[in-house]
JSON list of C-alpha atoms in Angstrom, two decimals:
[
{"chain": "A", "resi": 135, "resn": "UNK", "atom": "CA", "xyz": [-16.65, -13.58, -7.96]},
{"chain": "A", "resi": 136, "resn": "UNK", "atom": "CA", "xyz": [-17.91, -10.45, -6.26]},
{"chain": "A", "resi": 137, "resn": "UNK", "atom": "CA", "xyz": [-15.08, -8.88, -4.32]},
{"chain": "A", "resi": 138, "resn": "UNK", "atom": "CA", "xyz": [-15.04, -6.17, -1.65]},
{"chain": "A", "resi": 139, "resn": "UNK", "atom": "CA", "xyz": [-11.81, -4.23, -2.16]},
{"chain": "A", "resi": 140, "resn": "UNK", "atom": "CA", "xyz": [-10.81, -1.99, 0.76]},
{"chain": "A", "resi": 141, "resn": "UNK", "atom": "CA", "xyz": [-7.93, 0.31, -0.21]},
{"chain": "A", "resi": 142, "resn": "UNK", "atom": "CA", "xyz": [-7.54, 4.01, 0.57]},
{"chain": "A", "resi": 143, "resn": "UNK", "atom": "CA", "xyz": [-4.74, 4.78, -1.89]},
{"chain": "A", "resi": 144, "resn": "UNK", "atom": "CA", "xyz": [-6.45, 6.88, -4.63]},
{"chain": "A", "resi": 145, "resn": "UNK", "atom": "CA", "xyz": [-4.29, 5.39, -7.37]},
{"chain": "A", "resi": 146, "resn": "UNK", "atom": "CA", "xyz": [-3.77, 1.83, -6.20]},
{"chain": "A", "resi": 147, "resn": "UNK", "atom": "CA", "xyz": [-7.40, 1.13, -5.29]},
{"chain": "A", "resi": 148, "resn": "UNK", "atom": "CA", "xyz": [-8.86, 1.85, -8.74]},
{"chain": "A", "resi": 149, "resn": "UNK", "atom": "CA", "xyz": [-5.89, 0.08, -10.40]},
{"chain": "A", "resi": 150, "resn": "UNK", "atom": "CA", "xyz": [-6.52, -3.12, -8.42]},
{"chain": "A", "resi": 151, "resn": "UNK", "atom": "CA", "xyz": [-10.24, -2.85, -9.15]},
{"chain": "A", "resi": 152, "resn": "UNK", "atom": "CA", "xyz": [-9.55, -2.63, -12.90]},
{"chain": "A", "resi": 153, "resn": "UNK", "atom": "CA", "xyz": [-7.24, -5.66, -12.72]},
{"chain": "A", "resi": 154, "resn": "UNK", "atom": "CA", "xyz": [-9.85, -7.72, -10.86]},
{"chain": "A", "resi": 155, "resn": "UNK", "atom": "CA", "xyz": [-12.58, -6.71, -13.31]},
{"chain": "A", "resi": 156, "resn": "UNK", "atom": "CA", "xyz": [-10.33, -7.81, -16.17]},
{"chain": "A", "resi": 157, "resn": "UNK", "atom": "CA", "xyz": [-10.49, -11.28, -14.54]},
{"chain": "A", "resi": 158, "resn": "UNK", "atom": "CA", "xyz": [-14.32, -11.20, -14.64]},
{"chain": "A", "resi": 159, "resn": "UNK", "atom": "CA", "xyz": [-14.77, -10.14, -11.00]},
{"chain": "A", "resi": 160, "resn": "UNK", "atom": "CA", "xyz": [-17.42, -7.72, -9.82]},
{"chain": "A", "resi": 161, "resn": "UNK", "atom": "CA", "xyz": [-15.71, -5.24, -7.50]},
{"chain": "A", "resi": 162, "resn": "UNK", "atom": "CA", "xyz": [-16.99, -2.79, -4.89]},
{"chain": "A", "resi": 163, "resn": "UNK", "atom": "CA", "xyz": [-14.24, -0.38, -3.77]},
{"chain": "A", "resi": 164, "resn": "UNK", "atom": "CA", "xyz": [-14.27, 1.18, -0.30]},
{"chain": "A", "resi": 165, "resn": "UNK", "atom": "CA", "xyz": [-11.67, 3.79, 0.65]},
{"chain": "A", "resi": 166, "resn": "UNK", "atom": "CA", "xyz": [-12.29, 4.08, 4.40]},
{"chain": "A", "resi": 167, "resn": "UNK", "atom": "CA", "xyz": [-12.91, 1.76, 7.30]},
{"chain": "A", "resi": 168, "resn": "UNK", "atom": "CA", "xyz": [-16.44, 2.90, 8.14]},
{"chain": "A", "resi": 169, "resn": "UNK", "atom": "CA", "xyz": [-17.80, 2.21, 4.64]},
{"chain": "A", "resi": 170, "resn": "UNK", "atom": "CA", "xyz": [-15.84, -1.03, 4.43]},
{"chain": "A", "resi": 171, "resn": "UNK", "atom": "CA", "xyz": [-17.26, -2.44, 7.64]},
{"chain": "A", "resi": 172, "resn": "UNK", "atom": "CA", "xyz": [-20.81, -1.53, 6.60]},
{"chain": "A", "resi": 173, "resn": "UNK", "atom": "CA", "xyz": [-20.47, -3.11, 3.15]},
{"chain": "A", "resi": 174, "resn": "UNK", "atom": "CA", "xyz": [-18.98, -6.27, 4.60]},
{"chain": "A", "resi": 175, "resn": "UNK", "atom": "CA", "xyz": [-21.87, -6.56, 7.04]},
{"chain": "A", "resi": 176, "resn": "UNK", "atom": "CA", "xyz": [-24.71, -5.86, 4.61]},
{"chain": "A", "resi": 177, "resn": "UNK", "atom": "CA", "xyz": [-23.67, -7.04, 1.12]},
{"chain": "A", "resi": 178, "resn": "UNK", "atom": "CA", "xyz": [-22.97, -10.50, -0.34]},
{"chain": "A", "resi": 179, "resn": "UNK", "atom": "CA", "xyz": [-19.34, -11.05, -1.33]},
{"chain": "A", "resi": 180, "resn": "UNK", "atom": "CA", "xyz": [-17.28, -14.08, -2.25]},
{"chain": "A", "resi": 181, "resn": "UNK", "atom": "CA", "xyz": [-14.17, -12.56, -0.65]},
{"chain": "A", "resi": 182, "resn": "UNK", "atom": "CA", "xyz": [-12.67, -9.32, 0.62]},
{"chain": "A", "resi": 183, "resn": "UNK", "atom": "CA", "xyz": [-9.26, -7.75, -0.05]},
{"chain": "A", "resi": 184, "resn": "UNK", "atom": "CA", "xyz": [-8.49, -5.62, 2.99]},
{"chain": "A", "resi": 185, "resn": "UNK", "atom": "CA", "xyz": [-5.77, -3.04, 3.65]},
{"chain": "A", "resi": 186, "resn": "UNK", "atom": "CA", "xyz": [-4.72, -2.54, 7.28]},
{"chain": "A", "resi": 187, "resn": "UNK", "atom": "CA", "xyz": [-3.96, 1.18, 7.40]},
{"chain": "A", "resi": 188, "resn": "UNK", "atom": "CA", "xyz": [-7.30, 2.90, 6.72]},
{"chain": "A", "resi": 189, "resn": "UNK", "atom": "CA", "xyz": [-9.02, 6.12, 7.78]},
{"chain": "A", "resi": 190, "resn": "UNK", "atom": "CA", "xyz": [-11.94, 5.74, 10.17]},
{"chain": "A", "resi": 191, "resn": "UNK", "atom": "CA", "xyz": [-11.17, 2.19, 11.32]},
{"chain": "A", "resi": 192, "resn": "UNK", "atom": "CA", "xyz": [-8.15, -0.04, 10.85]},
{"chain": "A", "resi": 193, "resn": "UNK", "atom": "CA", "xyz": [-8.35, -3.19, 8.80]},
{"chain": "A", "resi": 194, "resn": "UNK", "atom": "CA", "xyz": [-7.83, -5.30, 11.92]},
{"chain": "A", "resi": 195, "resn": "UNK", "atom": "CA", "xyz": [-10.75, -3.56, 13.65]},
{"chain": "A", "resi": 196, "resn": "UNK", "atom": "CA", "xyz": [-12.99, -4.09, 10.63]},
{"chain": "A", "resi": 197, "resn": "UNK", "atom": "CA", "xyz": [-12.05, -7.75, 10.40]},
{"chain": "A", "resi": 198, "resn": "UNK", "atom": "CA", "xyz": [-12.59, -8.36, 14.10]},
{"chain": "A", "resi": 199, "resn": "UNK", "atom": "CA", "xyz": [-16.04, -6.73, 13.85]},
{"chain": "A", "resi": 200, "resn": "UNK", "atom": "CA", "xyz": [-16.98, -8.90, 10.87]},
{"chain": "A", "resi": 201, "resn": "UNK", "atom": "CA", "xyz": [-15.98, -12.08, 12.68]},
{"chain": "A", "resi": 202, "resn": "UNK", "atom": "CA", "xyz": [-17.70, -11.03, 15.89]},
{"chain": "A", "resi": 203, "resn": "UNK", "atom": "CA", "xyz": [-20.86, -10.49, 13.87]},
{"chain": "A", "resi": 204, "resn": "UNK", "atom": "CA", "xyz": [-20.65, -13.94, 12.32]},
{"chain": "A", "resi": 205, "resn": "UNK", "atom": "CA", "xyz": [-19.43, -12.86, 8.87]},
{"chain": "A", "resi": 206, "resn": "UNK", "atom": "CA", "xyz": [-17.43, -15.77, 7.45]},
{"chain": "A", "resi": 207, "resn": "UNK", "atom": "CA", "xyz": [-16.42, -14.37, 4.06]},
{"chain": "A", "resi": 208, "resn": "UNK", "atom": "CA", "xyz": [-12.79, -15.15, 3.14]},
{"chain": "A", "resi": 209, "resn": "UNK", "atom": "CA", "xyz": [-10.52, -12.17, 3.78]},
{"chain": "A", "resi": 210, "resn": "UNK", "atom": "CA", "xyz": [-7.14, -11.57, 2.20]},
{"chain": "A", "resi": 211, "resn": "UNK", "atom": "CA", "xyz": [-5.14, -8.82, 3.89]},
{"chain": "A", "resi": 212, "resn": "UNK", "atom": "CA", "xyz": [-3.19, -6.76, 1.34]},
{"chain": "A", "resi": 213, "resn": "UNK", "atom": "CA", "xyz": [-0.79, -4.34, 3.00]},
{"chain": "A", "resi": 214, "resn": "UNK", "atom": "CA", "xyz": [2.67, -2.81, 2.95]},
{"chain": "A", "resi": 215, "resn": "UNK", "atom": "CA", "xyz": [3.21, -3.90, 6.56]},
{"chain": "A", "resi": 216, "resn": "UNK", "atom": "CA", "xyz": [5.71, -6.77, 6.69]},
{"chain": "A", "resi": 217, "resn": "UNK", "atom": "CA", "xyz": [6.31, -6.96, 10.45]},
{"chain": "A", "resi": 218, "resn": "UNK", "atom": "CA", "xyz": [5.56, -10.26, 12.13]},
{"chain": "A", "resi": 219, "resn": "UNK", "atom": "CA", "xyz": [3.45, -8.47, 14.75]},
{"chain": "A", "resi": 220, "resn": "UNK", "atom": "CA", "xyz": [1.15, -7.06, 12.04]},
{"chain": "A", "resi": 221, "resn": "UNK", "atom": "CA", "xyz": [0.68, -10.51, 10.56]},
{"chain": "A", "resi": 222, "resn": "UNK", "atom": "CA", "xyz": [-0.12, -11.98, 13.97]},
{"chain": "A", "resi": 223, "resn": "UNK", "atom": "CA", "xyz": [-2.66, -9.21, 14.62]},
{"chain": "A", "resi": 224, "resn": "UNK", "atom": "CA", "xyz": [-4.34, -9.77, 11.25]},
{"chain": "A", "resi": 225, "resn": "UNK", "atom": "CA", "xyz": [-4.63, -13.54, 11.64]},
{"chain": "A", "resi": 226, "resn": "UNK", "atom": "CA", "xyz": [-5.86, -13.24, 15.22]},
{"chain": "A", "resi": 227, "resn": "UNK", "atom": "CA", "xyz": [-8.55, -10.85, 13.97]},
{"chain": "A", "resi": 228, "resn": "UNK", "atom": "CA", "xyz": [-9.68, -13.52, 11.48]},
{"chain": "A", "resi": 229, "resn": "UNK", "atom": "CA", "xyz": [-7.66, -13.10, 8.27]},
{"chain": "A", "resi": 230, "resn": "UNK", "atom": "CA", "xyz": [-7.48, -16.08, 5.92]},
{"chain": "A", "resi": 231, "resn": "UNK", "atom": "CA", "xyz": [-4.44, -14.95, 3.93]},
{"chain": "A", "resi": 232, "resn": "UNK", "atom": "CA", "xyz": [-1.83, -12.16, 3.98]},
{"chain": "A", "resi": 233, "resn": "UNK", "atom": "CA", "xyz": [-0.07, -10.59, 0.99]},
{"chain": "A", "resi": 234, "resn": "UNK", "atom": "CA", "xyz": [2.42, -7.73, 1.17]},
{"chain": "A", "resi": 235, "resn": "UNK", "atom": "CA", "xyz": [2.90, -4.84, -1.24]},
{"chain": "A", "resi": 236, "resn": "UNK", "atom": "CA", "xyz": [4.37, -4.61, -3.80]},
{"chain": "A", "resi": 237, "resn": "UNK", "atom": "CA", "xyz": [2.65, -7.65, -5.29]},
{"chain": "A", "resi": 238, "resn": "UNK", "atom": "CA", "xyz": [1.78, -9.28, -8.60]},
{"chain": "A", "resi": 239, "resn": "UNK", "atom": "CA", "xyz": [-1.86, -9.17, -9.66]},
{"chain": "A", "resi": 240, "resn": "UNK", "atom": "CA", "xyz": [-1.52, -12.77, -10.84]},
{"chain": "A", "resi": 241, "resn": "UNK", "atom": "CA", "xyz": [-0.61, -13.88, -7.31]},
{"chain": "A", "resi": 242, "resn": "UNK", "atom": "CA", "xyz": [-3.48, -11.89, -5.83]},
{"chain": "A", "resi": 243, "resn": "UNK", "atom": "CA", "xyz": [-5.91, -13.60, -8.21]},
{"chain": "A", "resi": 244, "resn": "UNK", "atom": "CA", "xyz": [-4.53, -17.08, -7.48]},
{"chain": "A", "resi": 245, "resn": "UNK", "atom": "CA", "xyz": [-4.86, -16.53, -3.74]},
{"chain": "A", "resi": 246, "resn": "UNK", "atom": "CA", "xyz": [-8.40, -15.15, -4.07]},
{"chain": "A", "resi": 247, "resn": "UNK", "atom": "CA", "xyz": [-9.50, -18.05, -6.25]},
{"chain": "A", "resi": 248, "resn": "UNK", "atom": "CA", "xyz": [-8.04, -20.53, -3.78]},
{"chain": "A", "resi": 249, "resn": "UNK", "atom": "CA", "xyz": [-9.83, -18.86, -0.86]},
{"chain": "A", "resi": 250, "resn": "UNK", "atom": "CA", "xyz": [-13.18, -18.88, -2.66]},
{"chain": "A", "resi": 251, "resn": "UNK", "atom": "CA", "xyz": [-12.74, -22.48, -3.81]},
{"chain": "A", "resi": 252, "resn": "UNK", "atom": "CA", "xyz": [-11.89, -23.73, -0.32]},
{"chain": "A", "resi": 253, "resn": "UNK", "atom": "CA", "xyz": [-14.74, -21.74, 1.22]},
{"chain": "A", "resi": 254, "resn": "UNK", "atom": "CA", "xyz": [-17.09, -23.59, -1.15]},
{"chain": "A", "resi": 255, "resn": "UNK", "atom": "CA", "xyz": [-15.70, -26.92, 0.09]},
{"chain": "A", "resi": 256, "resn": "UNK", "atom": "CA", "xyz": [-13.50, -27.93, -2.85]},
{"chain": "A", "resi": 257, "resn": "UNK", "atom": "CA", "xyz": [-10.03, -29.32, -2.12]},
{"chain": "A", "resi": 258, "resn": "UNK", "atom": "CA", "xyz": [-9.05, -29.87, -5.76]},
{"chain": "A", "resi": 259, "resn": "UNK", "atom": "CA", "xyz": [-8.42, -26.97, -8.13]},
{"chain": "A", "resi": 260, "resn": "UNK", "atom": "CA", "xyz": [-10.29, -28.68, -11.00]},
{"chain": "A", "resi": 261, "resn": "UNK", "atom": "CA", "xyz": [-14.05, -28.89, -10.44]},
{"chain": "A", "resi": 262, "resn": "UNK", "atom": "CA", "xyz": [-15.99, -31.12, -12.81]},
{"chain": "A", "resi": 263, "resn": "UNK", "atom": "CA", "xyz": [-19.73, -31.33, -13.45]},
{"chain": "A", "resi": 264, "resn": "UNK", "atom": "CA", "xyz": [-20.46, -33.85, -16.19]},
{"chain": "A", "resi": 265, "resn": "UNK", "atom": "CA", "xyz": [-18.75, -32.62, -19.39]},
{"chain": "A", "resi": 266, "resn": "UNK", "atom": "CA", "xyz": [-18.27, -29.17, -17.86]},
{"chain": "A", "resi": 267, "resn": "UNK", "atom": "CA", "xyz": [-15.05, -28.45, -15.97]},
{"chain": "A", "resi": 268, "resn": "UNK", "atom": "CA", "xyz": [-13.70, -25.41, -14.16]},
{"chain": "A", "resi": 269, "resn": "UNK", "atom": "CA", "xyz": [-9.98, -24.85, -13.57]},
{"chain": "A", "resi": 270, "resn": "UNK", "atom": "CA", "xyz": [-10.37, -22.65, -10.52]},
{"chain": "A", "resi": 271, "resn": "UNK", "atom": "CA", "xyz": [-6.77, -21.42, -10.37]},
{"chain": "A", "resi": 272, "resn": "UNK", "atom": "CA", "xyz": [-6.84, -20.10, -13.94]},
{"chain": "A", "resi": 273, "resn": "UNK", "atom": "CA", "xyz": [-10.54, -19.26, -14.13]},
{"chain": "A", "resi": 274, "resn": "UNK", "atom": "CA", "xyz": [-10.90, -21.29, -17.35]},
{"chain": "A", "resi": 275, "resn": "UNK", "atom": "CA", "xyz": [-14.05, -23.28, -18.14]},
{"chain": "A", "resi": 276, "resn": "UNK", "atom": "CA", "xyz": [-14.01, -26.27, -20.48]},
{"chain": "A", "resi": 277, "resn": "UNK", "atom": "CA", "xyz": [-16.86, -28.12, -22.17]},
{"chain": "A", "resi": 278, "resn": "UNK", "atom": "CA", "xyz": [-16.10, -31.62, -23.47]},
{"chain": "A", "resi": 279, "resn": "UNK", "atom": "CA", "xyz": [-12.40, -30.82, -23.04]},
{"chain": "A", "resi": 280, "resn": "UNK", "atom": "CA", "xyz": [-12.49, -27.63, -25.12]},
{"chain": "A", "resi": 281, "resn": "UNK", "atom": "CA", "xyz": [-12.22, -24.04, -23.81]},
{"chain": "A", "resi": 282, "resn": "UNK", "atom": "CA", "xyz": [-15.60, -22.44, -23.23]},
{"chain": "A", "resi": 283, "resn": "UNK", "atom": "CA", "xyz": [-15.89, -18.82, -24.31]},
{"chain": "A", "resi": 284, "resn": "UNK", "atom": "CA", "xyz": [-17.92, -16.76, -21.84]},
{"chain": "A", "resi": 285, "resn": "UNK", "atom": "CA", "xyz": [-18.71, -13.11, -21.24]},
{"chain": "A", "resi": 286, "resn": "UNK", "atom": "CA", "xyz": [-17.84, -11.64, -17.84]},
{"chain": "A", "resi": 287, "resn": "UNK", "atom": "CA", "xyz": [-21.43, -11.94, -16.60]},
{"chain": "A", "resi": 288, "resn": "UNK", "atom": "CA", "xyz": [-21.78, -15.50, -17.92]},
{"chain": "A", "resi": 289, "resn": "UNK", "atom": "CA", "xyz": [-18.52, -16.42, -16.16]},
{"chain": "A", "resi": 290, "resn": "UNK", "atom": "CA", "xyz": [-19.70, -14.96, -12.86]},
{"chain": "A", "resi": 291, "resn": "UNK", "atom": "CA", "xyz": [-23.00, -16.85, -12.96]},
{"chain": "A", "resi": 292, "resn": "UNK", "atom": "CA", "xyz": [-21.49, -20.14, -14.07]},
{"chain": "A", "resi": 293, "resn": "UNK", "atom": "CA", "xyz": [-18.69, -19.97, -11.50]},
{"chain": "A", "resi": 294, "resn": "UNK", "atom": "CA", "xyz": [-21.28, -19.54, -8.74]},
{"chain": "A", "resi": 295, "resn": "UNK", "atom": "CA", "xyz": [-23.27, -22.50, -10.06]},
{"chain": "A", "resi": 296, "resn": "UNK", "atom": "CA", "xyz": [-20.33, -24.87, -10.44]},
{"chain": "A", "resi": 297, "resn": "UNK", "atom": "CA", "xyz": [-18.81, -24.02, -7.05]},
{"chain": "A", "resi": 298, "resn": "UNK", "atom": "CA", "xyz": [-22.13, -25.18, -5.58]},
{"chain": "A", "resi": 299, "resn": "UNK", "atom": "CA", "xyz": [-23.08, -27.78, -8.18]},
{"chain": "A", "resi": 300, "resn": "UNK", "atom": "CA", "xyz": [-26.28, -29.73, -7.48]},
{"chain": "A", "resi": 301, "resn": "UNK", "atom": "CA", "xyz": [-27.34, -27.06, -4.95]},
{"chain": "A", "resi": 302, "resn": "UNK", "atom": "CA", "xyz": [-30.16, -24.58, -5.56]},
{"chain": "A", "resi": 303, "resn": "UNK", "atom": "CA", "xyz": [-28.85, -21.00, -5.50]},
{"chain": "A", "resi": 304, "resn": "UNK", "atom": "CA", "xyz": [-31.48, -18.40, -4.78]},
{"chain": "A", "resi": 305, "resn": "UNK", "atom": "CA", "xyz": [-32.14, -15.94, -7.59]},
{"chain": "A", "resi": 306, "resn": "UNK", "atom": "CA", "xyz": [-31.51, -12.92, -5.35]},
{"chain": "A", "resi": 307, "resn": "UNK", "atom": "CA", "xyz": [-28.20, -14.33, -4.17]},
{"chain": "A", "resi": 308, "resn": "UNK", "atom": "CA", "xyz": [-27.05, -14.86, -7.75]},
{"chain": "A", "resi": 309, "resn": "UNK", "atom": "CA", "xyz": [-27.94, -11.28, -8.59]},
{"chain": "A", "resi": 310, "resn": "UNK", "atom": "CA", "xyz": [-26.04, -10.03, -5.54]},
{"chain": "A", "resi": 311, "resn": "UNK", "atom": "CA", "xyz": [-22.95, -12.06, -6.44]},
{"chain": "A", "resi": 312, "resn": "UNK", "atom": "CA", "xyz": [-22.92, -11.09, -10.14]},
{"chain": "A", "resi": 313, "resn": "UNK", "atom": "CA", "xyz": [-23.47, -7.33, -10.08]},
{"chain": "A", "resi": 314, "resn": "UNK", "atom": "CA", "xyz": [-21.54, -4.55, -8.37]},
{"chain": "A", "resi": 315, "resn": "UNK", "atom": "CA", "xyz": [-23.32, -2.55, -5.69]},
{"chain": "A", "resi": 316, "resn": "UNK", "atom": "CA", "xyz": [-23.95, 0.53, -7.83]},
{"chain": "A", "resi": 317, "resn": "UNK", "atom": "CA", "xyz": [-25.07, -1.38, -10.94]},
{"chain": "A", "resi": 318, "resn": "UNK", "atom": "CA", "xyz": [-28.42, -0.58, -12.56]},
{"chain": "A", "resi": 319, "resn": "UNK", "atom": "CA", "xyz": [-29.79, -4.11, -12.88]},
{"chain": "A", "resi": 320, "resn": "UNK", "atom": "CA", "xyz": [-32.61, -4.96, -15.27]},
{"chain": "A", "resi": 321, "resn": "UNK", "atom": "CA", "xyz": [-35.12, -7.36, -13.71]},
{"chain": "A", "resi": 322, "resn": "UNK", "atom": "CA", "xyz": [-34.75, -9.86, -16.58]},
{"chain": "A", "resi": 323, "resn": "UNK", "atom": "CA", "xyz": [-30.96, -9.70, -16.91]},
{"chain": "A", "resi": 324, "resn": "UNK", "atom": "CA", "xyz": [-30.29, -12.91, -14.98]},
{"chain": "A", "resi": 325, "resn": "UNK", "atom": "CA", "xyz": [-32.75, -14.88, -17.11]},
{"chain": "A", "resi": 326, "resn": "UNK", "atom": "CA", "xyz": [-31.00, -13.61, -20.24]},
{"chain": "A", "resi": 327, "resn": "UNK", "atom": "CA", "xyz": [-27.62, -14.76, -18.92]},
{"chain": "A", "resi": 328, "resn": "UNK", "atom": "CA", "xyz": [-29.01, -18.16, -17.90]},
{"chain": "A", "resi": 329, "resn": "UNK", "atom": "CA", "xyz": [-30.51, -18.54, -21.38]},
{"chain": "A", "resi": 330, "resn": "UNK", "atom": "CA", "xyz": [-27.16, -17.87, -23.04]},
{"chain": "A", "resi": 331, "resn": "UNK", "atom": "CA", "xyz": [-25.40, -20.33, -20.73]},
{"chain": "A", "resi": 332, "resn": "UNK", "atom": "CA", "xyz": [-27.96, -23.03, -21.53]},
{"chain": "A", "resi": 333, "resn": "UNK", "atom": "CA", "xyz": [-27.22, -22.64, -25.21]},
{"chain": "A", "resi": 334, "resn": "UNK", "atom": "CA", "xyz": [-23.53, -23.12, -24.50]},
{"chain": "A", "resi": 335, "resn": "UNK", "atom": "CA", "xyz": [-23.57, -26.05, -22.04]},
{"chain": "A", "resi": 336, "resn": "UNK", "atom": "CA", "xyz": [-26.94, -27.69, -22.67]},
{"chain": "A", "resi": 337, "resn": "UNK", "atom": "CA", "xyz": [-30.39, -26.46, -21.72]},
{"chain": "A", "resi": 338, "resn": "UNK", "atom": "CA", "xyz": [-31.09, -29.23, -19.21]},
{"chain": "A", "resi": 339, "resn": "UNK", "atom": "CA", "xyz": [-27.91, -28.69, -17.22]},
{"chain": "A", "resi": 340, "resn": "UNK", "atom": "CA", "xyz": [-29.18, -25.53, -15.55]},
{"chain": "A", "resi": 341, "resn": "UNK", "atom": "CA", "xyz": [-32.40, -26.38, -13.79]},
{"chain": "A", "resi": 342, "resn": "UNK", "atom": "CA", "xyz": [-34.93, -23.71, -12.83]},
{"chain": "A", "resi": 343, "resn": "UNK", "atom": "CA", "xyz": [-36.39, -24.37, -9.38]},
{"chain": "A", "resi": 344, "resn": "UNK", "atom": "CA", "xyz": [-39.65, -22.46, -9.46]},
{"chain": "A", "resi": 345, "resn": "UNK", "atom": "CA", "xyz": [-39.95, -19.75, -6.84]},
{"chain": "A", "resi": 346, "resn": "UNK", "atom": "CA", "xyz": [-36.35, -20.22, -5.67]},
{"chain": "A", "resi": 347, "resn": "UNK", "atom": "CA", "xyz": [-33.53, -20.07, -8.20]},
{"chain": "A", "resi": 348, "resn": "UNK", "atom": "CA", "xyz": [-31.23, -22.25, -10.28]},
{"chain": "A", "resi": 349, "resn": "UNK", "atom": "CA", "xyz": [-29.24, -25.47, -9.92]},
{"chain": "A", "resi": 350, "resn": "UNK", "atom": "CA", "xyz": [-26.39, -26.83, -12.04]},
{"chain": "A", "resi": 351, "resn": "UNK", "atom": "CA", "xyz": [-26.91, -30.56, -12.51]},
{"chain": "A", "resi": 352, "resn": "UNK", "atom": "CA", "xyz": [-24.03, -32.90, -13.27]},
{"chain": "A", "resi": 353, "resn": "UNK", "atom": "CA", "xyz": [-25.71, -36.21, -14.13]},
{"chain": "A", "resi": 354, "resn": "UNK", "atom": "CA", "xyz": [-26.10, -37.67, -17.58]},
{"chain": "A", "resi": 355, "resn": "UNK", "atom": "CA", "xyz": [-28.76, -35.87, -19.54]},
{"chain": "A", "resi": 356, "resn": "UNK", "atom": "CA", "xyz": [-31.38, -37.66, -21.68]},
{"chain": "A", "resi": 357, "resn": "UNK", "atom": "CA", "xyz": [-30.76, -37.77, -25.41]}
]
């Protein structure tokens, strides 16, 4: 997952970003409302974690602007504000979930994974594609019932593919969802990752659609 994290606390923001990266997420951190709104409008994210009290613009203002502009990315509000009125304001602005500080990183990850899974149209937490399976609430992949060992970049690519199994994902979109905004991306890096994944799950399971991108296929493969 590529996550937009909006948090102005100079200690908490980087700490949350490190925790999310440890769970294979790509994270862009914004510390003020102006930058946050711009990133949410112009970059591709799987979800946003949004504080309410921010310099420049409030979280509720940012969220309302995103929704007014047609941005449908899942948004989890993460704030110290516990008042019912703040929760009502956030949900009216378009929030999908609300978590108060202090919090457990494990709960934050579970909520984010659930938001991303539901946004992709999956009701069940376990997503299967032939012999490949993804336990979305734990982030664990299995192949033929055994845990599949993946690097962070492999995990990001494969999670995008399995959440939209049998659908062609454009190459540019995959790149945008896998790498952080300030990353120096080699033009062949995605092909290298796809090649490694093919060796792990079967070469024919990731189809190259010439001129467009890649598709994860779930049907039986020829011997």
